[in-house]
Amino acid sequence: MIIGAVEAGGTKFVCGIGNEEGVIQERVSFPTERPEETLAQVIDYFRDKQVESIGVGTFGPINIDPLSPLYGYVTTTPKPGWGNYPFLPELKKVFDIPFGWDTDVNAAALGEATWGAAKGLDSCLYYTIGTGVGVGVYAEGKLVHGLVHPEGGHVLTRRHPDDTYEGFCPYHGDCLEGMAAGPALEGRWKVKGSELQPDHPAWAMEAFYIGQAITSAVLLMSPKKVILGGGVMHQMHLFPMIREEVKKNLNGYISAQALLEGMDDYIVPPGLGDNAGLSGSLALALRAL
Amino acid sequence: MIIGAVEAGGTKFVCGIGNEEGVIQERVSFPTERPEETLAQVIDYFRDKQVESIGVGTFGPINIDPLSPLYGYVTTTPKPGWGNYPFLPELKKVFDIPFGWDTDVNAAALGEATWGAAKGLDSCLYYTIGTGVGVGVYAEGKLVHGLVHPEGGHVLTRRHPDDTYEGFCPYHGDCLEGMAAGPALEGRWKVKGSELQPDHPAWAMEAFYIGQAITSAVLLMSPKKVILGGGVMHQMHLFPMIREEVKKNLNGYISAQALLEGMDDYIVPPGLGDNAGLSGSLALALRAL
C-alpha cells in the first residue's frame, strides 16, 4: 500500500509517500510560496505516485468541519494569498482519492499515537514549541475538533515573579505562546534561545511557563501522554525541568503512577523525532481510508 | 423502557427511574452515610423497579478504567469508609444488568449533550461551581477519561490584582477551586456568597477567575458549548460578567460566530436545571445498553 503525506508549514512544505506501517519511503521539501505555486508543486509530486489516499496536516487556522461548505479552507491567516484559500478542494479537483485533513499539531498527535511515543494509547497531547506554540489533542481515540480546532498555544498563564517581559502575542500579550515561544526567549534575553547556555536562568523561566500550561491541561483532560516537540524543545535539558514544574504544581493531587513516579515516561519528546509531522499526515491518510 | 439513575453526591444520594427520552418518572433522595448503609438504600430502591440498566454519576475520585481490576471503585476520598470502596462491584453483585459509571460532572455533561443545553452537539464542557469546582468533558461524541478522569476544577489561574485571599485548596492554594468555589467567596468576603448583593465587587472577581479558566479551556479544547451549573451559578448575574471576561480574554483571536456575537448562547446554564445530575446518570444508563 502506498499512501501520501503533506506536512504544510508556514515556511516550508514537505511531501512524502509511505506505507501503512508508518515507514516513510521518500520525501521532498520546498519553501511555502503563494498557494497556487505551492499547490502546483504538491500536485506535481503526487501525480505519478499512485497513492491510495493523501493526508494533509497543515498550518492554520483551517476549517475542519466536514459539514461546512468551507471544509478544507485555510481561514484567517495573514500569509499572502492563503486567507480563505480552498487548499483541500484544489487538491480534490486533481486527485479522486480519500483525503485526511487536519491541523499540523493534530496530525502530529495522531502520528505519535499510531507509531510514536503514545503508540497504543487512546489519548495524548502534542505540543510544538517553536516560532509559535501549537497543541494537538487526541482523546478517547479521536482527534479533537469541536467548534473550530484546539488553539492551546494561547492559554493564559501566570507570570513568573521575576519576569518583566510583556509577551509578543498580538492578541493576548502574555499568553503561553507570547511568553514561551522562540521569539519570547529572544525578546526577553536579547539573544536567540539556541545561544543560551543550559544553566542560564532563561530555562527555569521557560520551564515555569510550559510546565504551568501542561499542569492545567493534564488536570482538564487527563491525557495518557504529553509529547513536546518543536525547535525550542531541542533543548533537551528542558525536559527534566518541565517535569519537575508539573510535579510541583500538581502536588500529589492526582494519584496516578504516571504523575507520581512515572513522570520521565509521561512528558516526553516525540517518538518519531522530526518525522512527527510527516508521519502524522501519513496517519491522517490511513485513517481516511 | 425503564432505566435507573443514581446521582451519588458527597452529602446526598438521589436515585430515580426514567425513560429513554430523559423523562424522570420518580426520585428519592437520602443523606450520604457510610457506604454499606448508603448502598443498602440504593439497592432497596431499585430492587423491585425492573430497570434495564442503571447509570451512576458519582463524586470521586473514582476508577473509570474498564480494564483495571479496581474499575468501579471510589479511590482516595477522605470521606469515612468510601476510600478504596468497591461502589460499582457491590451494586453488580445484586443487579445483573448493564451499568453506566462515571464522575458526576461527566454524567452531567452527557445529560446536557443528550437532552439539555448541548443537545445534538458532539462536544461540551460542564462546570459545576459550588462547594468545589468540577468539570465534565465531552468531546467528539465521547466522555473524556484518559489517565484518570478530568479534574479541571483545579487548573491554575492568574490572581486578580486586587485579591489578597490565599485560596483554600489544600493541594494548590489558589487554583480555580481554591479561588472561586463557594468557600473561597466566604473566605474572602467573610459572608456567604448568597448574601452578597449583585453589585458587590465579589462578583467581578468571581467572573475574573471563572472566565479565565473557561478561556483557556475553550482555547485548548474548542468545545461547542460551555455549561455552568452548581450553587454559585444560581447567581444568574454572573453569566453576562463571565461571558464578557471570556470575550475580553480571547480578544477576537478565534473567529467563530459563537465566540464573537453568539456568546449569550455559548456560555449557558444547564438546560436540565437541577435535574442535570440525575438526567446525566440516566444518559449513562442508556449508553450502557
Coordinates of C-alpha atoms in Angstrom, one line a residue:
Chain A
M1 CA 0.0 0.0 0.0
I2 CA 1.4 3.4 -0.9
I3 CA -0.1 6.4 0.9
G4 CA 0.7 10.1 0.6
A5 CA 1.5 12.7 3.2
V6 CA 1.7 16.5 3.1
E7 CA 3.2 18.5 6.0
A8 CA 2.2 22.0 5.2
G9 CA 4.1 24.5 7.2
G10 CA 4.1 28.3 7.1
T11 CA 7.7 28.4 5.8
K12 CA 8.1 25.0 4.1
F13 CA 6.1 22.2 2.7
V14 CA 7.1 18.5 3.0
C15 CA 5.6 15.9 0.7
G16 CA 6.3 12.2 1.0
I17 CA 5.0 8.7 0.5
G18 CA 5.0 5.9 2.9
N19 CA 3.2 2.7 3.9
E20 CA 0.7 1.5 6.5
E21 CA 3.4 0.8 9.0
G22 CA 4.4 4.4 9.1
V23 CA 7.6 3.9 7.1
I24 CA 8.3 7.0 5.0
Q25 CA 9.9 5.8 1.8
E26 CA 10.6 9.2 0.1
R27 CA 10.2 12.8 0.8
V28 CA 10.8 16.2 -0.8
S29 CA 10.5 19.7 0.6
F30 CA 10.2 23.2 -0.8
P31 CA 9.5 26.7 0.5
T32 CA 5.9 27.8 1.1
E33 CA 5.1 30.4 -1.6
R34 CA 1.7 31.7 -2.7
P35 CA -0.9 28.9 -2.7
E36 CA -1.1 28.5 -6.5
E37 CA 2.6 27.9 -6.9
T38 CA 2.9 25.8 -3.8
L39 CA 0.0 23.5 -4.6
A40 CA 1.2 23.1 -8.2
Q41 CA 4.4 21.6 -6.7
V42 CA 2.3 19.3 -4.4
I43 CA 0.2 18.1 -7.3
D44 CA 3.3 17.5 -9.5
Y45 CA 4.9 15.5 -6.8
F46 CA 1.9 13.1 -6.3
R47 CA 0.8 12.9 -10.0
D48 CA 2.6 9.6 -10.8
K49 CA 2.8 8.2 -7.3
Q50 CA -0.4 6.1 -7.4
V51 CA -1.2 6.8 -3.8
E52 CA -4.4 5.4 -2.3
S53 CA -5.0 8.4 -0.1
I54 CA -3.3 11.6 1.0
G55 CA -3.2 13.1 4.5
V56 CA -2.6 16.8 4.9
G57 CA -1.5 18.2 8.2
T58 CA -1.3 22.0 7.8
F59 CA -0.7 25.3 9.4
G60 CA -3.9 27.2 10.2
P61 CA -6.3 28.3 11.2
I62 CA -8.3 26.0 8.9
N63 CA -11.9 24.8 8.5
I64 CA -12.1 21.1 9.6
D65 CA -15.9 20.8 9.8
P66 CA -16.9 18.3 7.2
L67 CA -20.4 19.7 7.1
S68 CA -19.3 23.2 6.3
P69 CA -19.2 24.5 2.7
L70 CA -15.8 25.9 3.6
Y71 CA -14.4 22.5 4.7
G72 CA -10.8 22.2 3.7
Y73 CA -10.2 26.0 3.5
V74 CA -7.4 27.9 5.2
T75 CA -9.3 30.7 7.0
T76 CA -7.9 33.8 8.6
T77 CA -4.1 33.6 8.1
P78 CA -2.2 36.8 7.3
K79 CA 0.0 34.7 5.0
P80 CA -0.2 36.4 1.5
G81 CA -2.8 34.6 -0.7
W82 CA -3.6 31.9 1.8
G83 CA -6.5 33.6 3.6
N84 CA -9.8 31.9 2.7
Y85 CA -8.0 29.7 0.3
P86 CA -9.6 26.4 -0.8
F87 CA -6.5 24.3 0.0
L88 CA -8.1 20.9 0.1
P89 CA -10.8 21.5 -2.6
E90 CA -8.0 22.4 -5.0
L91 CA -6.2 19.1 -4.3
K92 CA -9.5 17.1 -4.6
K93 CA -10.1 18.6 -8.1
V94 CA -7.0 16.7 -9.3
F95 CA -6.9 13.5 -7.1
D96 CA -10.1 11.5 -6.8
I97 CA -9.0 9.6 -3.7
P98 CA -9.8 9.9 0.1
F99 CA -8.1 12.8 1.9
G100 CA -7.2 13.2 5.5
W101 CA -7.2 16.9 6.6
D102 CA -6.3 18.4 10.0
T103 CA -4.0 20.8 11.7
D104 CA -0.3 20.1 11.8
V105 CA -0.4 19.6 15.5
N106 CA -3.4 17.3 15.5
A107 CA -1.7 15.3 12.7
A108 CA 1.5 15.0 14.8
A109 CA -0.6 13.9 17.8
L110 CA -2.2 11.1 15.7
G111 CA 1.2 10.1 14.3
E112 CA 2.6 9.8 17.8
A113 CA -0.5 7.8 18.9
T114 CA -0.2 5.5 15.9
W115 CA 3.6 4.8 15.7
G116 CA 5.4 7.1 18.2
A117 CA 5.7 7.9 21.9
A118 CA 1.9 7.4 22.5
K119 CA 1.7 4.2 20.5
G120 CA -1.3 2.1 21.6
L121 CA -2.7 4.8 23.9
D122 CA -6.1 6.3 23.2
S123 CA -5.1 9.8 24.3
C124 CA -2.2 12.3 24.2
L125 CA -1.4 15.9 23.9
Y126 CA 1.2 17.0 21.3
Y127 CA 2.8 20.4 21.9
T128 CA 5.1 22.1 19.4
I129 CA 7.1 24.9 20.8
G130 CA 9.0 26.8 18.2
T131 CA 8.3 30.1 16.5
G132 CA 4.8 29.7 17.9
V133 CA 3.1 27.2 20.2
G134 CA 0.5 24.7 19.0
V135 CA -1.3 21.9 20.7
G136 CA -2.7 18.7 19.1
V137 CA -5.4 17.0 21.1
Y138 CA -6.2 13.3 20.9
A139 CA -8.7 11.9 23.3
E140 CA -10.7 8.7 23.5
G141 CA -9.1 7.5 20.3
K142 CA -10.2 10.6 18.3
L143 CA -8.6 13.9 17.3
V144 CA -10.5 16.7 19.0
H145 CA -12.0 19.3 16.7
G146 CA -15.0 21.0 18.3
L147 CA -16.1 24.5 17.5
V148 CA -13.0 25.3 15.4
H149 CA -10.0 23.3 16.4
P150 CA -7.7 23.4 19.5
E151 CA -5.6 26.5 19.9
G152 CA -4.0 25.5 23.1
G153 CA -0.8 27.6 22.4
H154 CA -2.7 30.6 23.6
V155 CA -3.9 29.5 27.0
L156 CA -3.4 32.1 29.8
T157 CA -0.6 31.5 32.2
R158 CA 0.6 33.1 35.4
R159 CA 3.5 35.4 35.1
H160 CA 6.8 34.4 36.6
P161 CA 7.5 36.7 39.5
D162 CA 10.9 37.8 38.1
D163 CA 9.7 38.3 34.5
T164 CA 9.1 41.8 33.2
Y165 CA 8.8 40.8 29.5
E166 CA 5.4 41.9 28.2
G167 CA 4.9 39.0 25.8
F168 CA 4.7 39.1 22.0
C169 CA 1.3 37.7 21.2
P170 CA -0.6 40.3 19.2
Y171 CA -3.9 39.0 20.6
H172 CA -3.1 38.1 24.2
G173 CA 0.3 39.6 25.1
D174 CA 1.4 37.2 27.8
C175 CA -0.4 34.0 26.9
L176 CA 1.7 30.8 26.7
E177 CA 2.8 31.5 23.1
G178 CA 3.5 35.1 24.0
M179 CA 5.8 34.1 26.9
A180 CA 7.4 30.8 25.8
A181 CA 7.7 30.5 22.0
G182 CA 11.1 31.1 20.5
P183 CA 10.5 34.9 19.8
A184 CA 9.7 35.4 23.5
L185 CA 13.1 33.9 24.5
E186 CA 14.8 36.2 22.1
G187 CA 12.6 39.2 23.1
R188 CA 13.3 38.6 26.8
W189 CA 17.0 37.8 26.7
K190 CA 18.1 39.7 23.5
V191 CA 19.8 36.6 22.1
K192 CA 18.4 33.5 20.3
G193 CA 17.4 30.7 22.6
S194 CA 19.9 28.4 20.9
E195 CA 22.7 30.6 22.1
L196 CA 21.6 30.5 25.8
Q197 CA 23.7 28.0 27.9
P198 CA 21.8 25.2 29.7
D199 CA 22.4 26.9 33.1
H200 CA 21.0 30.3 32.0
P201 CA 18.0 31.5 34.1
A202 CA 16.1 31.7 30.9
W203 CA 15.4 28.0 31.0
A204 CA 13.9 27.9 34.5
M205 CA 11.5 30.6 33.4
E206 CA 10.8 28.7 30.2
A207 CA 10.0 25.6 32.2
F208 CA 7.8 27.6 34.5
Y209 CA 5.5 28.6 31.7
I210 CA 5.4 25.4 29.8
G211 CA 5.1 23.3 33.0
Q212 CA 2.2 25.5 34.1
A213 CA 0.3 25.1 30.8
I214 CA 0.8 21.4 30.9
T215 CA -0.4 21.2 34.5
S216 CA -3.7 22.8 33.7
A217 CA -4.1 20.7 30.5
V218 CA -3.4 17.5 32.5
L219 CA -6.0 18.5 35.0
L220 CA -8.6 19.4 32.4
M221 CA -8.1 16.5 30.0
S222 CA -6.1 13.7 31.8
P223 CA -4.1 12.7 28.8
K224 CA -2.1 9.4 28.9
K225 CA 1.0 11.0 27.5
V226 CA 2.3 14.6 26.9
I227 CA 4.7 14.9 23.9
L228 CA 6.8 18.1 23.5
G229 CA 8.3 18.9 20.1
G230 CA 9.4 21.9 18.1
G231 CA 12.6 23.9 17.9
V232 CA 12.7 25.1 21.5
M233 CA 12.3 21.5 22.8
H234 CA 15.5 20.5 21.0
Q235 CA 17.0 21.9 24.3
M236 CA 16.7 18.5 26.0
H237 CA 17.7 19.9 29.4
L238 CA 14.2 21.5 29.5
F239 CA 12.5 18.1 29.9
P240 CA 13.5 17.4 33.5
M241 CA 12.9 21.0 34.4
I242 CA 9.3 20.9 32.9
R243 CA 8.6 17.5 34.6
E244 CA 9.6 19.0 37.9
E245 CA 7.3 22.0 37.5
V246 CA 4.4 19.8 36.6
K247 CA 5.0 17.6 39.6
K248 CA 5.4 20.6 41.9
N249 CA 2.2 22.2 40.6
L250 CA 0.1 19.0 40.8
N251 CA 1.4 18.5 44.3
G252 CA 0.3 14.9 44.5
Y253 CA -3.4 15.7 43.9
I254 CA -3.9 13.2 41.1
S255 CA -2.9 9.8 42.4
A256 CA -1.8 8.2 39.1
Q257 CA 1.5 6.3 38.9
A258 CA 2.4 8.2 35.7
L259 CA 2.2 11.5 37.6
L260 CA 3.9 10.4 40.8
E261 CA 6.9 8.2 39.9
G262 CA 6.4 7.8 36.2
M263 CA 6.9 11.4 35.1
D264 CA 10.1 10.6 33.0
D265 CA 7.9 8.4 30.8
Y266 CA 4.9 10.8 30.8
I267 CA 6.3 14.1 29.5
V268 CA 8.5 13.0 26.6
P269 CA 10.0 14.1 23.2
P270 CA 8.3 12.9 20.0
G271 CA 9.0 9.2 19.4
L272 CA 9.0 10.0 15.7
G273 CA 11.5 12.8 16.2
D274 CA 11.5 15.3 13.4
N275 CA 9.3 12.9 11.4
A276 CA 6.4 13.6 13.7
G277 CA 4.8 16.0 11.2
L278 CA 5.0 13.9 8.1
S279 CA 4.3 10.7 9.8
G280 CA 1.2 12.3 11.3
S281 CA 0.0 13.3 7.9
L282 CA 0.6 9.7 6.8
A283 CA -1.6 8.6 9.8
L284 CA -4.3 11.0 8.7
A285 CA -4.2 9.5 5.2
L286 CA -4.5 6.0 6.7
R287 CA -7.5 7.0 8.8
A288 CA -9.2 8.5 5.7
L289 CA -9.2 5.1 4.0
Chain B
M1 CA -38.3 1.2 28.8
I2 CA -37.5 1.8 32.4
I3 CA -33.9 2.8 33.3
G4 CA -32.3 3.7 36.6
A5 CA -30.2 6.6 37.7
V6 CA -28.0 7.3 40.7
E7 CA -26.6 10.7 41.4
A8 CA -24.1 10.0 44.1
G9 CA -23.0 13.2 45.9
G10 CA -20.8 13.7 48.9
T11 CA -23.7 14.9 51.0
K12 CA -26.7 13.2 49.5
F13 CA -27.7 10.5 47.1
V14 CA -30.5 10.8 44.6
C15 CA -32.0 7.6 43.0
G16 CA -34.6 7.7 40.3
I17 CA -36.1 6.0 37.3
G18 CA -36.8 7.4 33.9
N19 CA -37.2 6.6 30.2
E20 CA -35.2 6.8 27.1
E21 CA -36.5 10.3 26.4
G22 CA -34.9 11.6 29.6
V23 CA -38.1 11.9 31.5
I24 CA -37.6 11.3 35.1
Q25 CA -40.7 9.5 36.5
E26 CA -39.7 9.1 40.1
R27 CA -37.0 10.1 42.5
V28 CA -35.9 9.7 46.1
S29 CA -33.0 11.2 48.0
F30 CA -31.2 10.4 51.3
P31 CA -28.1 11.6 53.1
T32 CA -24.8 10.0 52.2
E33 CA -23.7 7.9 55.1
R34 CA -21.0 5.2 55.3
P35 CA -21.0 3.1 52.0
E36 CA -22.6 0.0 53.4
E37 CA -25.7 1.8 54.7
T38 CA -25.9 4.1 51.7
L39 CA -25.7 1.3 49.1
A40 CA -28.2 -0.7 51.1
Q41 CA -30.7 2.1 50.4
V42 CA -29.8 2.3 46.8
I43 CA -30.3 -1.5 46.4
D44 CA -33.6 -1.4 48.3
Y45 CA -34.8 1.4 46.0
F46 CA -34.1 -0.5 42.7
R47 CA -35.0 -4.0 43.9
D48 CA -38.5 -4.1 42.5
K49 CA -38.1 -1.5 39.8
Q50 CA -37.3 -3.8 36.9
V51 CA -34.8 -1.4 35.4
E52 CA -33.0 -2.5 32.3
S53 CA -29.8 -0.7 33.2
I54 CA -28.5 1.7 35.9
G55 CA -26.3 4.7 35.4
V56 CA -24.2 6.0 38.3
G57 CA -22.7 9.5 38.2
T58 CA -20.7 9.9 41.4
F59 CA -18.4 12.1 43.5
G60 CA -14.8 11.0 43.3
P61 CA -12.1 10.4 42.6
I62 CA -13.1 7.1 41.1
N63 CA -11.6 4.4 38.9
I64 CA -13.2 4.5 35.4
D65 CA -10.7 2.3 33.6
P66 CA -12.7 -0.8 32.4
L67 CA -9.5 -2.7 32.1
S68 CA -8.5 -2.1 35.7
P69 CA -9.2 -4.7 38.5
L70 CA -10.3 -1.7 40.5
Y71 CA -12.8 -0.5 37.9
G72 CA -15.9 0.9 39.7
Y73 CA -14.0 1.7 43.0
V74 CA -14.0 5.1 44.7
T75 CA -10.3 5.8 45.2
T76 CA -8.7 8.3 47.5
T77 CA -11.5 10.3 49.1
P78 CA -11.2 11.3 52.7
K79 CA -14.9 10.5 53.2
P80 CA -15.2 8.0 56.0
G81 CA -15.5 4.4 54.7
W82 CA -15.5 5.4 51.0
G83 CA -11.7 5.3 50.3
N84 CA -11.0 2.3 48.1
Y85 CA -14.6 1.2 48.3
P86 CA -15.9 -1.1 45.6
F87 CA -19.0 1.0 44.9
L88 CA -19.9 -0.4 41.5
P89 CA -18.9 -4.0 42.2
E90 CA -21.2 -4.1 45.2
L91 CA -24.1 -3.0 43.0
K92 CA -23.2 -5.5 40.3
K93 CA -23.4 -8.3 42.9
V94 CA -27.1 -7.6 43.3
F95 CA -28.2 -6.5 39.8
D96 CA -27.2 -8.5 36.8
I97 CA -27.8 -5.7 34.3
P98 CA -25.6 -3.2 32.4
F99 CA -24.2 -0.3 34.4
G100 CA -23.0 3.1 33.3
W101 CA -20.3 4.5 35.6
D102 CA -18.7 7.9 35.5
T103 CA -18.0 11.1 37.5
D104 CA -20.9 13.3 38.5
V105 CA -19.7 16.1 36.2
N106 CA -19.1 13.8 33.2
A107 CA -22.6 12.4 33.7
A108 CA -24.0 15.9 33.8
A109 CA -22.1 16.8 30.6
L110 CA -23.6 13.7 28.9
G111 CA -27.1 14.5 30.1
E112 CA -26.8 18.1 28.7
A113 CA -25.5 16.8 25.4
T114 CA -28.3 14.2 25.2
W115 CA -31.3 16.3 26.3
G116 CA -30.2 19.7 27.6
A117 CA -28.3 22.8 26.6
A118 CA -25.9 21.0 24.3
K119 CA -28.5 18.7 22.7
G120 CA -27.3 17.4 19.4
L121 CA -23.8 18.7 19.8
D122 CA -20.8 16.4 19.9
S123 CA -18.9 18.4 22.4
C124 CA -19.4 20.5 25.6
L125 CA -17.8 21.3 28.9
Y126 CA -19.9 21.1 32.1
Y127 CA -18.7 23.1 35.1
T128 CA -20.2 22.8 38.5
I129 CA -19.2 25.6 40.8
G130 CA -20.4 25.0 44.3
T131 CA -18.6 23.8 47.4
G132 CA -15.9 22.7 45.0
V133 CA -15.4 23.0 41.2
G134 CA -15.7 20.1 38.9
V135 CA -15.6 19.9 35.1
G136 CA -17.1 17.2 32.9
V137 CA -15.6 16.9 29.4
Y138 CA -17.5 15.6 26.3
A139 CA -15.6 15.7 23.0
E140 CA -16.1 14.1 19.6
G141 CA -19.2 12.4 21.0
K142 CA -17.4 10.8 23.9
L143 CA -16.9 11.4 27.6
V144 CA -13.2 12.1 28.1
H145 CA -11.5 9.8 30.7
G146 CA -7.8 9.4 29.9
L147 CA -5.3 8.6 32.6
V148 CA -7.7 9.1 35.5
H149 CA -10.5 11.5 34.7
P150 CA -10.7 15.2 34.2
E151 CA -10.1 17.3 37.3
G152 CA -10.5 20.7 35.6
G153 CA -11.6 22.4 38.8
H154 CA -8.0 22.6 39.9
V155 CA -6.5 24.4 36.9
L156 CA -4.1 27.2 37.7
T157 CA -5.4 30.8 37.2
R158 CA -3.8 34.2 37.4
R159 CA -4.5 36.1 40.5
H160 CA -6.8 39.1 40.4
P161 CA -4.6 42.2 41.0
D162 CA -6.9 43.3 43.9
D163 CA -7.2 39.9 45.5
T164 CA -5.2 39.1 48.7
Y165 CA -7.1 35.9 49.5
E166 CA -4.7 32.9 49.7
G167 CA -7.1 30.3 48.3
F168 CA -8.5 27.3 50.3
C169 CA -7.4 24.4 48.1
P170 CA -5.3 22.1 50.4
Y171 CA -3.3 20.9 47.3
H172 CA -2.9 24.1 45.2
G173 CA -3.9 27.0 47.3
D174 CA -5.0 29.5 44.7
C175 CA -6.2 27.1 41.8
L176 CA -9.6 27.7 40.3
E177 CA -11.4 25.8 43.0
G178 CA -9.3 27.5 45.7
M179 CA -10.2 30.9 44.4
A180 CA -13.7 30.6 43.0
A181 CA -15.7 27.8 44.8
G182 CA -18.3 28.8 47.4
P183 CA -15.8 28.5 50.4
A184 CA -13.5 31.0 48.6
L185 CA -16.3 33.6 48.4
E186 CA -16.9 33.1 52.1
G187 CA -13.3 33.0 53.0
R188 CA -12.5 36.2 51.1
W189 CA -15.6 38.3 52.0
K190 CA -16.5 36.8 55.4
V191 CA -20.1 36.3 54.4
K192 CA -21.8 33.6 52.4
G193 CA -21.9 34.2 48.6
S194 CA -25.7 34.0 48.7
E195 CA -25.7 37.1 51.0
L196 CA -23.6 39.3 48.7
Q197 CA -25.6 41.8 46.6
P198 CA -25.3 41.6 42.8
D199 CA -23.3 44.9 42.7
H200 CA -20.8 43.7 45.2
P201 CA -17.2 43.6 43.9
A202 CA -17.0 39.9 44.8
W203 CA -18.8 39.1 41.6
A204 CA -16.4 40.8 39.3
M205 CA -13.6 38.9 41.0
E206 CA -15.5 35.7 40.7
A207 CA -16.2 36.3 37.0
F208 CA -12.5 37.1 36.5
Y209 CA -11.4 33.6 37.8
I210 CA -14.2 31.6 36.1
G211 CA -13.9 33.5 32.9
Q212 CA -10.1 32.9 32.8
A213 CA -10.4 29.2 33.3
I214 CA -13.1 29.0 30.6
T215 CA -10.9 31.0 28.2
S216 CA -8.1 28.5 28.5
A217 CA -10.4 25.5 28.2
V218 CA -12.0 27.0 25.1
L219 CA -8.6 27.5 23.6
L220 CA -7.4 24.0 24.5
M221 CA -10.5 22.0 23.6
S222 CA -12.7 24.2 21.4
P223 CA -16.0 22.9 22.9
K224 CA -19.2 23.7 21.1
K225 CA -20.9 24.7 24.4
V226 CA -19.9 25.6 27.9
I227 CA -22.5 24.9 30.6
L228 CA -22.2 26.3 34.1
G229 CA -24.1 24.8 37.0
G230 CA -23.8 24.4 40.7
G231 CA -24.8 26.6 43.7
V232 CA -22.6 29.6 42.9
M233 CA -24.0 29.7 39.4
H234 CA -27.5 30.2 40.8
Q235 CA -26.4 33.9 40.8
M236 CA -27.6 34.5 37.3
H237 CA -26.0 37.9 37.1
L238 CA -22.6 36.1 36.9
F239 CA -23.4 34.8 33.4
P240 CA -23.1 38.1 31.5
M241 CA -20.0 39.0 33.5
I242 CA -18.3 35.7 32.7
R243 CA -19.1 36.0 29.0
E244 CA -17.6 39.4 29.0
E245 CA -14.4 38.1 30.6
V246 CA -14.1 35.3 28.1
K247 CA -14.7 37.7 25.2
K248 CA -12.1 40.1 26.5
N249 CA -9.5 37.4 27.1
L250 CA -9.9 35.8 23.7
N251 CA -9.8 39.2 22.1
G252 CA -11.1 38.1 18.7
Y253 CA -8.4 35.5 18.2
I254 CA -10.8 32.7 17.4
S255 CA -13.0 33.6 14.5
A256 CA -16.1 31.6 15.3
Q257 CA -19.5 33.2 15.4
A258 CA -20.3 31.6 18.7
L259 CA -17.4 33.4 20.4
L260 CA -17.8 36.7 18.6
E261 CA -21.6 37.5 18.5
G262 CA -23.0 34.3 19.9
M263 CA -21.6 34.3 23.4
D264 CA -25.1 34.5 25.1
D265 CA -25.9 31.2 23.6
Y266 CA -22.4 29.7 24.1
I267 CA -21.9 30.0 27.9
V268 CA -25.2 29.0 29.4
P269 CA -26.9 27.5 32.5
P270 CA -27.8 23.8 32.4
G271 CA -30.7 23.1 30.1
L272 CA -31.8 20.4 32.5
G273 CA -31.6 22.8 35.5
D274 CA -31.1 21.0 38.8
N275 CA -32.0 17.7 37.1
A276 CA -28.7 17.8 35.2
G277 CA -27.1 15.3 37.6
L278 CA -29.8 12.7 37.7
S279 CA -30.6 13.1 34.0
G280 CA -26.9 12.6 33.3
S281 CA -26.9 9.3 35.2
L282 CA -29.9 8.3 33.1
A283 CA -28.0 9.1 30.0
L284 CA -25.1 7.0 31.3
A285 CA -27.5 4.1 31.8
L286 CA -28.9 4.5 28.3
R287 CA -25.4 4.5 26.8
A288 CA -24.6 1.3 28.8
L289 CA -27.4 -0.5 27.0

